[in-house]
C-alpha positions in Angstrom: 5.0 -10.5 -21.1 8.1 -9.4 -23.0 11.7 -10.9 -21.4 12.0 -7.5 -19.1 8.3 -7.7 -17.7 9.0 -11.4 -16.6 12.4 -10.5 -15.2 10.5 -8.0 -12.9 7.7 -9.9 -12.3 9.9 -12.6 -10.8 12.3 -10.2 -8.7 9.5 -8.7 -7.6 8.0 -12.2 -5.9 11.5 -12.7 -4.7 12.0 -9.2 -2.7 8.3 -10.1 -1.2 9.0 -13.3 -0.2 12.8 -12.8 1.0 13.8 -9.5 1.4 14.8 -6.8 -0.4 18.6 -7.0 1.1 18.5 -10.9 1.4 17.9 -11.1 -2.7 21.3 -10.7 -4.9 21.3 -10.2 -8.7 22.8 -13.7 -8.5 19.9 -15.3 -7.0 17.6 -13.5 -9.5 19.8 -14.7 -12.6 19.6 -18.3 -10.9 16.1 -18.2 -10.5 15.4 -16.9 -14.3 18.2 -19.0 -15.7 19.7 -16.1 -17.3 23.1 -14.8 -16.4 23.5 -12.0 -14.2 25.0 -10.2 -17.2 21.6 -9.9 -18.9 20.3 -8.3 -15.6 23.0 -5.6 -15.7 22.5 -4.9 -19.5 19.0 -4.5 -19.2 18.5 -2.7 -15.6 21.8 -1.3 -14.8 22.0 -2.4 -11.2 20.0 -3.8 -8.6 18.4 -0.5 -7.7 16.9 -0.1 -11.0 15.6 -3.2 -10.7 14.2 -2.9 -7.4 12.4 0.0 -8.0 10.6 -1.2 -11.1 9.9 -4.2 -9.1 8.3 -2.2 -6.1 6.9 0.0 -8.4 4.9 -3.2 -10.1 4.1 -4.6 -6.4 2.3 -1.4 -6.2 0.1 -1.6 -9.3 -0.9 -5.3 -8.4 -2.2 -3.9 -4.9 -4.0 -0.9 -7.0 -5.5 -3.5 -9.5 -6.8 -5.5 -6.6 -8.2 -3.0 -4.6 -10.1 -1.7 -8.0 -11.4 -5.3 -8.3 -12.3 -5.5 -4.6 -14.3 -2.2 -4.5 -16.5 -3.7 -7.4 -18.4 -5.3 -4.2 -19.0 -1.6 -2.8 -22.6 -0.3 -2.8 -21.4 3.3 -2.8 -18.1 5.3 -2.4 -17.7 5.4 1.1 -17.9 1.9 1.2 -14.9 2.0 -1.3 -12.6 3.4 1.4 -13.5 0.5 3.9 -12.6 -2.4 1.6 -9.3 -0.4 0.5 -8.7 0.1 4.1 -8.9 -3.7 4.9 -7.1 -4.4 2.1 -4.3 -2.2 3.0 -4.4 -3.4 6.5 -4.0 -6.9 5.7 -1.2 -5.9 3.0 0.7 -3.9 5.6 2.8 -6.5 7.2 4.9 -7.2 3.9 4.4 -3.8 2.9 5.9 -1.9 6.0 8.6 -4.5 5.8 10.0 -3.7 2.9 9.3 -0.1 3.1 11.4 -0.1 6.3 14.2 -2.4 4.7 14.5 0.0 1.6 14.3 3.0 3.4 17.8 1.6 5.6 19.7 -0.5 2.7 18.6 1.5 -0.1 18.0 5.0 0.5 17.9 6.2 -3.0 15.4 3.9 -4.1 13.5 4.7 -1.0 13.3 8.2 -1.5 12.6 7.5 -5.4 9.5 5.4 -4.7 8.1 7.7 -1.9 8.0 10.4 -4.1 6.4 8.7 -6.8 4.0 6.8 -4.8 3.0 9.6 -2.4 1.8 11.8 -5.7 -0.1 8.9 -6.7 -1.5 8.1 -3.6 -2.4 11.8 -2.6 -4.1 12.2 -6.1 -6.5 9.1 -5.2 -7.7 10.2 -2.3 -8.4 13.7 -3.0 -10.7 12.0 -6.0 -12.2 9.6 -3.5 -12.9 12.7 -1.2 -14.4 15.2 -3.4 -16.9 12.2 -4.6 -18.0 11.5 -1.3 -18.8 15.2 -0.7 -20.5 15.6 -3.9 -22.5 12.3 -2.7 -23.3 13.7 0.5 -21.4 11.5 2.6 -18.6 13.6 3.9 -19.4 17.2 5.0 -19.0 20.2 2.6 -17.0 21.9 5.4 -14.6 19.6 5.4 -11.0 20.8 4.5 -10.1 18.5 1.5 -6.1 19.2 1.4 -6.0 18.8 5.2 -8.0 15.4 5.2 -6.0 14.3 2.7 -2.4 14.7 4.6 -3.8 13.6 7.4 -5.4 10.3 5.8 -2.1 9.7 3.7 0.6 10.6 6.2 -1.4 8.2 9.1 -1.4 5.4 6.8 2.5 6.0 5.6 3.5 6.4 9.6 1.4 3.5 10.8 3.1 1.5 8.2 6.7 2.4 9.6 5.7 1.8 13.1 8.2 -0.4 15.2 5.4 -2.6 16.2 6.4 -4.7 13.2 9.2 -5.3 14.3 8.0 -7.0 17.4 5.6 -8.9 15.3 2.6 -7.5 17.2 0.3 -7.6 14.5 -2.8 -8.1 16.5 -2.2 -4.4 18.2 -0.8 -2.7 14.7 -3.9 -3.9 12.8 -6.1 -2.4 15.6 -4.2 0.8 15.6 -4.6 1.2 11.9 -8.2 0.4 11.8 -9.6 2.4 14.6 -7.5 5.4 14.1 -8.3 6.0 10.3 -12.1 4.6 10.9 -12.6 7.2 13.6 -11.0 10.2 11.9 -13.2 9.2 8.6 -16.2 9.1 11.3 -15.5 12.5 12.2 -15.9 13.9 8.7 -19.2 12.2 7.7 -22.7 13.8 7.5 -25.4 11.4 8.8 -26.1 9.7 5.7 -22.1 8.9 6.0 -22.1 7.7 9.5 -24.6 5.2 8.6 -22.7 3.9 5.8 -19.3 3.8 7.9 -21.0 1.9 10.8 -22.6 -0.6 8.1 -19.8 -1.0 5.9 -17.1 -1.3 9.0 -19.4 -4.4 10.7 -19.3 -5.8 7.5 -15.6 -5.6 6.7 -13.5 -4.7 9.5 -15.0 -5.7 13.2 -12.9 -9.0 12.9 -9.6 -7.9 11.3 -8.6 -6.5 14.7 -8.8 -9.5 16.4 -7.2 -11.5 13.4 -3.4 -12.5 13.6 -1.9 -12.1 10.3 
């Protein structure tokens, strides 16, 4: 990795562990044994470093889900596996998202636009593939489904339930609301896959604390 990549990787880990507000440029410089001046020369300000760090965090999440998806037997099962990973990551991802919106609104807006476009595109590709394979009914309005799935996930990540540390309730809400919605789109073939995959990957998630 280049020096810049090493800085972004280390900063990302610190933001995840300690929070985007708590970690200062001084802390990052001290952790890496470099001068704060070097950080500003490379990134300009903390907001740029924060943006690149969270984008790296998002890329790591996508890579992790792509690796997990290799165990799936079909496209619909991929969705369940990715949903499980999203739920497991939600406490940290939701906290960072809310703190950025509160303390770094410019970074938040920039990230939302970039990440939402990618998220919507990925959901659209997955949905169309499931329709082609006969798991989801051809009558489904793809644009509407993409919007509902995307907006539901984003809304749940911003729920105040996390502030109360009620992870069990949040996980149950995310799991059942999204899976029930997806079941409503499925053909008979798709229903069999969803129910089998739910039992395999998600049936115990709602009863685990994080």
